[in-house]
Amino acid sequence: RSGAAYKLWRSTLIESMYLGASPANFVQISFYDAARGELYRDFGDGIGMAARSLTEGLFGINPDALHNKLTIKPGFPAEWNYASIKVPDINLDFKRNGNTDTYTIIPAYTNKLNLQLQLNAIKDGIASVKVNGKTVTWKLLQDAVESPVLVIDCGMADEYKIEVAWQGDVLEKQMMEKTYTANELLKFSLEKGKLLSIKDPENALRKVVIVGDDFNGTINAGEGNKTVFVQVKQGDCSWWQPICFKVIATKKMLIKADEKGSYDKIDLTTYFNDKVTNIFKNKYLSPRPATTTLQLPTQGIGNWCYPTVTANIDDEGLRKLAGKNNEIKLPNRVPFATPTDADNNNIIYTSQWDNYPKEAAVKLNGSASHAYLLMAGSTNPMQSRIINGLIIARYKDGSADTLALINPDTWWPIEQDYMDDGFAFTVGAVKPLRVHLKTGLITNYFNHYTSIKGYSNRAIDGGAATVLDMPLQVSKILDSLTLQTLTNDVVIGLMSVTLVRPNH
C-alpha cells in the first residue's frame, strides 16, 4: 500500500524536522511523546531507519551481493510522474510520460549484479518492455498483493535504460476501510475485473455467497482490524486485493438478572494453575534467543535500562472481599466466583513462555447470552495495537464466537493503567471496569497512581484485574471456553467466568 506508506513516512519526517528542537534533524523520541518529550535527537536509531526507509522502502533498492542479485521495487505513490535518488552505490531516475515509464539505473557496486526490476502496474495491459533499446520478455509476480507487479529480469550491465509502455484500462481498486459490527453484512462488487477466489485467513467472514463477480459475507470476527483477500483478474493482470475493515463492538449494557436472565458462576477451581500474585515472581527463561538482545528481563517486566524492575502484585483485598461465600459482586450486581483462602490458586495463566500452557479450555454447557470475564496478566509496548490473545466460545454445532484481547482496546496490564493523552497516546476504547487486587476497589475511574522507576508513572499498587463482557449466541448450546495467548512475552490469565443464562 505504497500511497498509505508514503503518507505515513512523509508525515514522520515533517514532524521530526519541523517540530523537533533542532531544524531538519531526525528525532529518536518524538515531540509528541507525552511521557518524555523529544529527549534525544540525531541518534543512529532515527538516522539509520530514515535512510533505509528512503532507499529500501520508497525507492525499493535491495542489493544481495552474496547471491549476485539486485532487486529494485519502488514504492512510489501511484500519482508520481518522476523521482530520482543518487547515493554512492547507485543512481536511479524515474520519469512517466503518458503511458510510458522510463527508469535509468546506474549501479556502482563493487561487483556487477543481476538486476530484477519489479513495478506496480498502473494499467491492466503491457504493450512493450525494453531494456537498453531491446525488447525483452516479462512476467507478472505470482500472488502479488494490492497491485499487479510486473517483473523484468535485466541481467548485468554498467547502466540500464528500462522503458515500459502500459496499455488498457486503469486498474480497479477496492480499499473499503469501513467499520462493521459482528453479524453485519459485508458486500463487495467488481465493475471491470473478474473475481477468481477469496482468502480469509482470519476467518473474518461466514456464510460467504459468490454471485458472478460479486460476493457478500456476514462479519464473523471479534473486534479489531481485519483483512480479507480477493483474487482479481483484469486484462493481462491478476492480483490479490486486500479488503480492509474494522470490527467494533456493538453498544453493550450489563444485563440485570431479574430482567433478562440468571447468573451462573462457572467453577474454575480444577482449572486454576497458579496464584495471580506470582506473575512477576517467575523466571521466564524459554523460549528465548540464544544471542545478546534487548529482550524482556526474566521476571517478565522491565526494560533494558531497568532490567531488575518489578511490580507489587497483592491480592489481599480481593480475597478479603470474596469473604465466606468466595464471591465478589460488581457495582451492577454481577457476581464472580473467586477463592478467599490465600493458599488456593485463583487464576488460569497461559503464555508462549514455557512456564504455562499456550492455551486452556474450560468445559461449558447450556446456552447463555453473555459471558462476563475477570482477567489479569501482562502486556508490553512491543505487543501494542495487536492481538495478544483470544477468548473463544465454542458451540456444540462447531461454530464459535471470539473476543480478541488487543493492547490497548480490550487487554490491560495488571500492574498499571494505560496513558491516554487524547493525542499521541490514545486508547481508543472505553476504559474497562478494573478490580484492584490489594484494596478490593472496583472502578473504571482512578487516579491515585504510584510509580515504578524507569517504567511507569501510572502504576496500581497491588495490581488490578479487568472485567470484560463477551456477547454470546443465546440460541446455541455452548461446548467450551478457550483462552489462548498468541504473542511472545505476555502472560494472560482468567480468574472468573459468569454466564448469563436465559430464563425459561
Coordinates of C-alpha atoms in Angstrom, one line a residue:
R1 CA 0.0 0.0 0.0
S2 CA 2.6 2.5 -1.2
G3 CA 0.3 5.5 -1.1
A4 CA -0.6 5.0 2.6
A5 CA 3.0 4.1 3.4
Y6 CA 4.3 7.3 1.8
K7 CA 1.8 9.5 3.7
L8 CA 3.0 8.0 7.0
W9 CA 6.7 8.3 6.0
R10 CA 6.4 11.9 4.9
S11 CA 4.4 12.9 7.9
T12 CA 7.0 11.4 10.3
L13 CA 9.8 13.3 8.6
I14 CA 7.9 16.6 8.7
E15 CA 7.1 16.0 12.4
S16 CA 10.8 15.3 13.1
M17 CA 12.3 18.1 11.1
Y18 CA 9.7 20.8 11.7
L19 CA 8.6 20.2 15.3
G20 CA 11.9 18.9 16.6
A21 CA 14.1 21.1 18.7
S22 CA 16.8 21.0 16.0
P23 CA 15.7 22.0 12.5
A24 CA 15.9 19.3 9.9
N25 CA 17.0 16.7 12.4
F26 CA 15.9 13.1 12.9
V27 CA 14.5 12.6 16.3
Q28 CA 14.8 9.4 18.3
I29 CA 11.9 10.2 20.6
S30 CA 9.1 12.2 19.2
F31 CA 8.0 15.7 20.1
Y32 CA 4.6 14.1 20.7
D33 CA 5.8 11.7 23.3
A34 CA 3.6 12.6 26.3
A35 CA 5.9 10.9 28.8
R36 CA 9.4 12.0 27.8
G37 CA 9.1 14.6 25.0
E38 CA 11.8 14.7 22.4
L39 CA 14.6 14.0 24.8
Y40 CA 17.1 12.7 22.2
R41 CA 17.9 13.6 18.7
D42 CA 20.3 12.6 15.9
F43 CA 20.9 9.2 17.3
G44 CA 21.8 6.4 14.8
D45 CA 18.4 4.8 15.5
G46 CA 16.4 7.5 13.7
I47 CA 19.0 8.4 11.1
G48 CA 19.6 4.8 10.1
M49 CA 15.9 4.0 9.7
A50 CA 15.2 7.2 7.8
A51 CA 17.9 6.3 5.4
R52 CA 16.8 2.7 5.0
S53 CA 13.1 3.6 4.6
L54 CA 14.1 6.0 1.9
T55 CA 16.4 3.7 -0.1
E56 CA 14.9 0.3 0.6
G57 CA 11.3 1.4 1.1
L58 CA 10.4 4.4 -1.1
F59 CA 12.9 3.6 -3.9
G60 CA 12.9 -0.2 -3.2
I61 CA 16.6 -0.7 -3.7
N62 CA 17.6 -4.1 -2.2
P63 CA 21.1 -5.4 -3.2
D64 CA 22.0 -9.0 -2.4
A65 CA 25.6 -9.2 -3.4
L66 CA 26.1 -12.6 -1.8
H67 CA 23.8 -14.0 -4.5
N68 CA 24.8 -11.6 -7.2
K69 CA 21.3 -10.0 -7.2
L70 CA 19.9 -6.5 -7.2
T71 CA 16.1 -6.2 -6.7
I72 CA 14.5 -2.8 -7.2
K73 CA 10.8 -2.5 -6.3
P74 CA 9.9 1.2 -6.0
G75 CA 7.2 2.1 -3.5
F76 CA 6.2 5.4 -5.3
P77 CA 2.7 6.7 -4.9
A78 CA 0.7 5.9 -8.0
E79 CA 0.2 9.6 -8.9
W80 CA 4.0 10.3 -9.1
N81 CA 5.4 11.1 -12.5
Y82 CA 9.1 11.4 -11.6
A83 CA 11.5 10.6 -8.8
S84 CA 15.3 10.3 -8.5
I85 CA 17.9 9.4 -6.0
K86 CA 21.7 9.5 -6.0
V87 CA 23.7 7.6 -3.4
P88 CA 27.3 6.2 -3.5
D89 CA 26.2 2.8 -4.6
I90 CA 23.6 3.6 -7.2
N91 CA 21.8 6.3 -9.2
L92 CA 18.1 5.8 -10.0
D93 CA 15.9 8.1 -12.1
F94 CA 12.2 7.6 -12.9
K95 CA 10.0 9.5 -15.3
R96 CA 6.5 8.9 -16.6
N97 CA 5.3 10.4 -19.9
G98 CA 1.7 9.4 -20.6
N99 CA 1.6 5.6 -20.6
T100 CA 5.4 5.2 -20.8
D101 CA 7.6 4.8 -17.7
T102 CA 11.3 5.2 -18.1
Y103 CA 13.9 4.1 -15.4
T104 CA 17.5 5.0 -15.8
I105 CA 19.6 3.0 -13.3
I106 CA 23.4 3.3 -12.9
P107 CA 24.8 0.8 -10.2
A108 CA 28.2 1.4 -8.7
Y109 CA 28.6 -1.7 -6.6
T110 CA 32.0 -3.5 -6.4
N111 CA 30.7 -6.4 -8.5
K112 CA 28.1 -6.4 -11.2
L113 CA 24.7 -7.7 -10.1
N114 CA 21.8 -9.2 -11.9
L115 CA 19.1 -6.6 -11.8
Q116 CA 15.4 -7.5 -11.4
L117 CA 13.0 -4.6 -11.6
Q118 CA 9.6 -5.1 -10.0
L119 CA 7.0 -2.4 -10.9
N120 CA 3.4 -1.9 -9.6
A121 CA 1.2 -1.9 -12.7
I122 CA -0.8 1.3 -13.5
K123 CA -2.9 -0.2 -16.3
D124 CA -4.2 -3.7 -17.0
G125 CA -2.1 -4.3 -20.1
I126 CA 1.6 -4.2 -21.1
A127 CA 2.3 -3.0 -24.6
S128 CA 6.1 -3.5 -24.5
V129 CA 9.1 -3.6 -22.3
K130 CA 12.6 -2.5 -23.5
V131 CA 16.0 -2.7 -21.7
N132 CA 18.7 -0.6 -23.3
G133 CA 16.6 -0.4 -26.5
K134 CA 16.0 -4.1 -26.9
T135 CA 12.6 -5.7 -26.4
V136 CA 12.6 -8.2 -23.6
T137 CA 10.2 -10.7 -22.1
W138 CA 8.5 -10.0 -18.8
K139 CA 6.3 -11.8 -16.3
L140 CA 3.8 -11.0 -13.6
L141 CA 4.6 -11.7 -10.0
Q142 CA 2.5 -14.6 -8.7
D143 CA 0.4 -13.8 -5.6
A144 CA 1.0 -10.0 -5.8
V145 CA -0.9 -8.2 -3.2
E146 CA -2.7 -4.8 -3.5
S147 CA -1.5 -4.3 -7.1
P148 CA -0.3 -6.4 -10.0
V149 CA 3.5 -6.5 -10.1
L150 CA 5.4 -6.5 -13.4
V151 CA 8.8 -8.4 -13.2
I152 CA 11.6 -7.6 -15.6
D153 CA 14.9 -9.5 -15.5
C154 CA 17.5 -7.1 -16.8
G155 CA 20.7 -9.1 -16.4
M156 CA 24.1 -7.4 -15.7
A157 CA 25.1 -4.1 -17.2
D158 CA 27.0 -0.9 -16.4
E159 CA 23.9 1.2 -17.0
Y160 CA 20.2 0.4 -17.7
K161 CA 17.5 2.3 -19.5
I162 CA 14.3 0.5 -19.0
E163 CA 11.1 1.5 -20.8
V164 CA 7.7 0.1 -20.0
A165 CA 4.7 1.0 -22.2
W166 CA 1.4 0.4 -20.4
Q167 CA -2.0 0.0 -22.2
G168 CA -5.6 -0.9 -21.4
D169 CA -7.8 0.3 -18.6
V170 CA -6.8 1.8 -15.2
L171 CA -6.9 -0.9 -12.5
E172 CA -10.0 -1.2 -10.4
K173 CA -9.3 -0.7 -6.6
Q174 CA -11.5 -1.5 -3.7
M175 CA -9.9 -0.3 -0.5
M176 CA -13.0 -0.3 1.7
E177 CA -11.7 0.8 5.1
K178 CA -15.2 0.5 6.6
T179 CA -16.4 -0.2 10.1
Y180 CA -18.7 -3.1 10.9
T181 CA -20.2 -4.8 13.9
A182 CA -20.5 -8.6 14.4
N183 CA -23.1 -10.3 12.2
E184 CA -23.3 -7.3 9.9
L185 CA -23.3 -8.0 6.1
L186 CA -20.2 -7.0 4.1
K187 CA -20.8 -6.5 0.3
F188 CA -18.1 -6.5 -2.4
S189 CA -18.5 -6.0 -6.1
L190 CA -16.3 -5.6 -9.2
E191 CA -17.1 -3.5 -12.3
K192 CA -14.1 -4.1 -14.5
G193 CA -12.4 -7.1 -13.0
K194 CA -13.2 -10.8 -12.6
L195 CA -13.4 -12.4 -9.2
L196 CA -11.3 -15.5 -9.1
S197 CA -11.2 -16.6 -5.5
I198 CA -11.3 -15.4 -1.8
K199 CA -8.9 -16.0 1.0
D200 CA -10.0 -15.3 4.6
P201 CA -7.0 -16.2 6.8
E202 CA -8.6 -14.6 9.9
N203 CA -12.0 -16.3 9.5
A204 CA -13.4 -12.8 9.5
L205 CA -16.5 -13.8 7.4
R206 CA -19.0 -16.6 7.4
K207 CA -21.8 -17.5 5.0
V208 CA -19.9 -16.2 2.1
V209 CA -22.0 -16.1 -1.1
I210 CA -20.4 -15.5 -4.5
V211 CA -22.6 -14.4 -7.4
G212 CA -20.6 -13.7 -10.6
D213 CA -18.0 -11.1 -9.7
D214 CA -19.7 -10.0 -6.5
F215 CA -19.8 -11.6 -3.0
N216 CA -21.1 -10.9 0.4
G217 CA -20.4 -12.4 3.8
T218 CA -21.5 -12.0 7.4
I219 CA -19.0 -10.5 9.8
N220 CA -17.8 -13.4 12.0
A221 CA -14.7 -11.8 13.7
G222 CA -14.2 -10.3 17.0
E223 CA -13.2 -6.7 17.5
G224 CA -10.2 -5.2 15.7
N225 CA -8.8 -4.6 12.2
K226 CA -9.4 -7.4 9.7
T227 CA -8.4 -8.2 6.1
V228 CA -10.0 -10.5 3.5
F229 CA -8.1 -11.1 0.2
V230 CA -9.9 -11.2 -3.1
Q231 CA -8.1 -12.5 -6.1
V232 CA -8.9 -10.3 -9.1
K233 CA -8.1 -10.6 -12.8
Q234 CA -8.4 -7.6 -15.1
G235 CA -6.9 -7.6 -18.6
D236 CA -3.4 -9.2 -18.5
C237 CA -3.1 -8.7 -14.8
S238 CA -4.1 -10.6 -11.7
W239 CA -3.5 -9.8 -8.0
W240 CA -4.9 -10.2 -4.5
Q241 CA -6.9 -7.2 -3.5
P242 CA -6.9 -6.7 0.3
I243 CA -10.3 -5.7 1.7
C244 CA -9.6 -4.0 4.9
F245 CA -12.2 -3.2 7.6
K246 CA -12.6 -2.8 11.3
V247 CA -14.9 -4.7 13.5
I248 CA -16.2 -2.7 16.5
A249 CA -18.3 -3.8 19.5
T250 CA -22.0 -3.1 19.5
K251 CA -23.1 -0.9 22.4
K252 CA -23.4 -3.3 25.4
M253 CA -25.4 -2.9 28.6
L254 CA -24.8 -5.2 31.6
I255 CA -27.9 -7.3 32.0
K256 CA -29.8 -7.4 35.3
A257 CA -30.5 -10.9 36.4
D258 CA -34.1 -10.1 37.4
E259 CA -34.9 -8.8 33.9
K260 CA -33.1 -10.8 31.3
G261 CA -31.7 -14.0 32.9
S262 CA -29.9 -15.5 35.8
Y263 CA -26.2 -15.6 36.6
D264 CA -24.3 -18.8 36.6
K265 CA -20.8 -18.7 38.1
I266 CA -18.6 -21.3 36.4
D267 CA -16.4 -23.3 38.8
L268 CA -12.8 -22.9 37.7
T269 CA -11.2 -24.5 40.7
T270 CA -9.9 -27.6 38.9
Y271 CA -8.6 -25.4 36.1
F272 CA -6.6 -22.9 38.1
N273 CA -2.8 -23.4 37.7
D274 CA -1.3 -20.5 39.8
K275 CA -1.9 -17.6 42.1
V276 CA -2.3 -14.2 40.4
T277 CA 0.4 -12.8 42.6
N278 CA 3.1 -15.0 41.1
I279 CA 3.1 -13.4 37.6
F280 CA 6.3 -11.4 38.2
K281 CA 7.9 -13.9 40.6
N282 CA 8.7 -16.5 37.9
K283 CA 11.8 -16.8 35.8
Y284 CA 10.7 -16.8 32.2
L285 CA 13.7 -18.5 30.6
S286 CA 12.4 -20.1 27.4
P287 CA 11.8 -19.8 24.6
R288 CA 14.5 -17.0 24.2
P289 CA 17.1 -16.0 21.7
A290 CA 20.5 -17.6 22.3
T291 CA 22.2 -14.3 21.4
T292 CA 22.6 -10.9 23.1
T293 CA 19.4 -8.9 22.6
L294 CA 17.3 -6.2 24.3
Q295 CA 14.9 -9.0 25.3
L296 CA 12.5 -8.7 28.2
P297 CA 14.0 -9.3 31.7
T298 CA 13.5 -12.8 33.1
Q299 CA 10.9 -11.7 35.6
G300 CA 8.5 -10.8 32.8
I301 CA 8.6 -7.0 33.3
G302 CA 11.0 -4.2 32.8
N303 CA 13.3 -2.9 30.0
W304 CA 17.0 -2.7 29.0
C305 CA 17.6 0.4 31.1
Y306 CA 15.9 -1.0 34.2
P307 CA 16.3 -4.8 34.0
T308 CA 15.6 -5.5 37.6
V309 CA 12.3 -3.6 37.9
T310 CA 9.2 -5.4 39.2
A311 CA 5.7 -4.6 40.3
N312 CA 4.0 -5.3 43.6
I313 CA 1.0 -7.7 42.9
D314 CA -1.0 -8.2 46.1
D315 CA -4.5 -9.9 46.1
E316 CA -5.2 -9.5 49.8
G317 CA -8.1 -7.1 49.1
L318 CA -9.7 -9.3 46.5
R319 CA -9.6 -12.4 48.8
K320 CA -11.0 -10.4 51.7
L321 CA -13.8 -9.0 49.5
A322 CA -14.7 -12.6 48.4
G323 CA -15.5 -13.4 52.1
K324 CA -17.1 -16.6 53.3
N325 CA -19.0 -17.1 50.0
N326 CA -15.9 -17.0 47.8
E327 CA -17.6 -14.4 45.7
I328 CA -17.3 -10.7 44.7
K329 CA -20.0 -8.6 43.1
L330 CA -19.6 -5.8 40.6
P331 CA -21.5 -2.5 41.2
N332 CA -24.2 -3.8 38.8
R333 CA -24.5 -6.9 41.0
V334 CA -22.9 -9.3 38.5
P335 CA -21.2 -12.0 40.7
F336 CA -17.8 -13.6 40.2
A337 CA -16.5 -16.7 42.0
T338 CA -13.0 -16.3 43.4
P339 CA -11.4 -18.1 46.3
T340 CA -10.9 -16.4 49.7
D341 CA -8.2 -18.7 51.0
A342 CA -4.7 -17.3 50.3
D343 CA -3.3 -20.8 49.9
N344 CA -5.6 -21.6 46.9
N345 CA -4.8 -20.8 43.3
N346 CA -7.1 -18.2 41.7
I347 CA -6.1 -17.9 38.1
I348 CA -5.6 -19.9 34.8
Y349 CA -2.4 -18.5 33.3
T350 CA -1.5 -19.1 29.6
S351 CA 1.6 -17.9 27.8
Q352 CA 4.0 -18.5 25.0
W353 CA 6.6 -18.9 27.8
D354 CA 7.1 -22.5 28.7
N355 CA 6.1 -21.7 32.3
Y356 CA 2.4 -22.0 31.4
P357 CA 0.4 -23.7 28.6
K358 CA -0.3 -21.8 25.4
E359 CA -4.0 -22.3 25.8
A360 CA -6.5 -23.7 28.3
A361 CA -10.1 -24.8 27.7
V362 CA -13.0 -24.7 30.2
K363 CA -15.9 -27.1 29.6
L364 CA -19.3 -25.4 29.4
N365 CA -22.9 -26.5 28.7
G366 CA -26.3 -25.0 28.1
S367 CA -26.9 -21.6 26.5
A368 CA -26.1 -18.0 27.5
S369 CA -26.4 -14.5 26.2
H370 CA -23.2 -13.1 27.7
A371 CA -20.0 -14.3 29.4
Y372 CA -18.5 -11.9 32.0
L373 CA -14.8 -12.4 32.4
L374 CA -12.4 -11.4 35.2
M375 CA -9.0 -11.4 33.7
A376 CA -5.4 -10.4 34.7
G377 CA -2.0 -10.6 33.0
S378 CA 0.8 -8.7 31.3
T379 CA 1.5 -6.9 28.1
N380 CA 4.2 -4.6 26.8
P381 CA 4.9 -1.8 24.3
M382 CA 6.0 -4.4 21.7
Q383 CA 2.6 -6.0 21.9
S384 CA 0.7 -2.7 21.4
R385 CA -2.0 -2.5 18.8
I386 CA -2.0 -6.2 18.0
I387 CA -4.0 -9.2 19.3
N388 CA -2.2 -10.5 22.4
G389 CA -4.6 -13.4 22.9
L390 CA -8.1 -14.8 22.3
I391 CA -11.2 -15.9 24.2
I392 CA -13.0 -18.4 22.1
A393 CA -16.5 -19.6 22.9
R394 CA -17.2 -22.8 21.0
Y395 CA -20.7 -24.2 20.5
K396 CA -21.9 -27.7 20.0
D397 CA -22.6 -27.1 16.4
G398 CA -19.0 -26.4 15.7
S399 CA -19.3 -22.7 15.3
A400 CA -17.6 -20.2 17.6
D401 CA -17.5 -16.6 18.8
T402 CA -14.2 -14.9 19.5
L403 CA -13.2 -12.0 21.7
A404 CA -9.8 -10.6 20.7
L405 CA -7.6 -9.4 23.5
I406 CA -5.9 -6.3 22.0
N407 CA -3.5 -3.9 23.7
P408 CA -4.9 -1.3 24.4
D409 CA -8.5 -1.9 23.4
T410 CA -9.5 -4.9 25.4
W411 CA -6.3 -6.1 27.1
W412 CA -4.8 -4.1 30.0
P413 CA -1.7 -4.8 32.0
I414 CA -2.1 -6.0 35.6
E415 CA 0.5 -3.5 37.0
Q416 CA -0.8 -0.2 35.6
D417 CA -3.3 1.7 33.6
Y418 CA -2.5 3.0 30.0
M419 CA -1.6 6.6 29.5
D420 CA -4.2 8.4 27.4
D421 CA -3.4 12.0 26.5
G422 CA -6.0 12.1 23.7
F423 CA -3.3 12.7 21.1
A424 CA -0.2 10.6 20.5
F425 CA -1.2 8.1 23.3
T426 CA -4.8 7.2 22.8
V427 CA -6.6 4.0 23.9
G428 CA -9.5 4.4 21.5
A429 CA -11.8 2.4 23.7
V430 CA -13.9 2.9 26.8
K431 CA -11.8 2.1 29.9
P432 CA -12.9 -1.2 31.4
L433 CA -14.0 -1.8 34.9
R434 CA -11.0 -2.7 37.0
V435 CA -10.9 -4.8 40.2
H436 CA -8.0 -3.5 42.4
L437 CA -6.4 -6.6 43.9
K438 CA -4.9 -5.0 47.0
T439 CA -7.8 -2.9 48.1
G440 CA -10.8 -4.6 46.6
L441 CA -11.8 -1.3 44.9
I442 CA -13.9 -1.8 41.8
T443 CA -13.9 1.1 39.4
N444 CA -13.1 2.5 36.0
Y445 CA -12.2 5.9 37.4
F446 CA -8.9 6.0 39.3
N447 CA -6.1 8.5 39.6
H448 CA -4.2 7.6 42.7
Y449 CA -1.3 6.1 40.9
T450 CA 2.1 5.1 42.2
S451 CA 5.4 5.0 40.3
I452 CA 7.7 2.2 39.1
K453 CA 11.0 3.8 38.5
G454 CA 12.1 3.9 34.9
Y455 CA 8.9 2.0 33.8
S456 CA 5.6 3.7 34.6
N457 CA 4.0 6.7 36.4
R458 CA 0.6 5.1 36.3
A459 CA 1.2 2.0 38.4
I460 CA -1.5 0.5 40.5
D461 CA -0.2 -0.6 43.9
G462 CA -1.1 -4.3 44.2
G463 CA -2.2 -4.6 40.6
A464 CA -5.7 -4.8 39.0
A465 CA -7.8 -7.3 37.1
T466 CA -10.0 -6.3 34.2
V467 CA -13.7 -7.1 33.6
L468 CA -14.7 -7.9 30.1
D469 CA -18.2 -8.6 28.6
M470 CA -18.4 -11.1 25.7
P471 CA -21.8 -11.4 24.0
L472 CA -22.8 -14.9 23.0
Q473 CA -25.4 -16.5 20.8
V474 CA -28.2 -17.5 23.1
S475 CA -29.8 -19.7 20.5
K476 CA -26.8 -22.1 20.5
I477 CA -25.6 -24.7 23.0
L478 CA -22.2 -24.0 24.5
D479 CA -19.4 -26.5 24.5
S480 CA -16.3 -24.8 25.9
L481 CA -14.5 -21.5 26.6
T482 CA -10.8 -21.4 25.4
L483 CA -8.1 -18.9 26.5
Q484 CA -5.2 -18.6 24.0
T485 CA -2.1 -16.5 24.3
L486 CA -0.7 -15.6 20.9
T487 CA 2.1 -13.1 21.3
N488 CA 5.5 -13.6 22.8
D489 CA 6.5 -12.1 26.2
V490 CA 3.0 -11.8 27.7
V491 CA 1.1 -13.8 30.2
I492 CA -2.8 -13.9 30.0
G493 CA -4.9 -15.2 32.9
L494 CA -8.6 -16.0 33.5
M495 CA -9.8 -15.6 37.1
S496 CA -13.5 -16.0 36.8
V497 CA -16.4 -16.6 34.3
T498 CA -20.0 -15.8 34.9
L499 CA -22.6 -16.7 32.3
V500 CA -26.0 -15.0 31.8
R501 CA -28.5 -17.9 31.4
P502 CA -31.8 -17.3 29.7
N503 CA -35.0 -17.5 31.9
H504 CA -37.3 -20.2 30.5

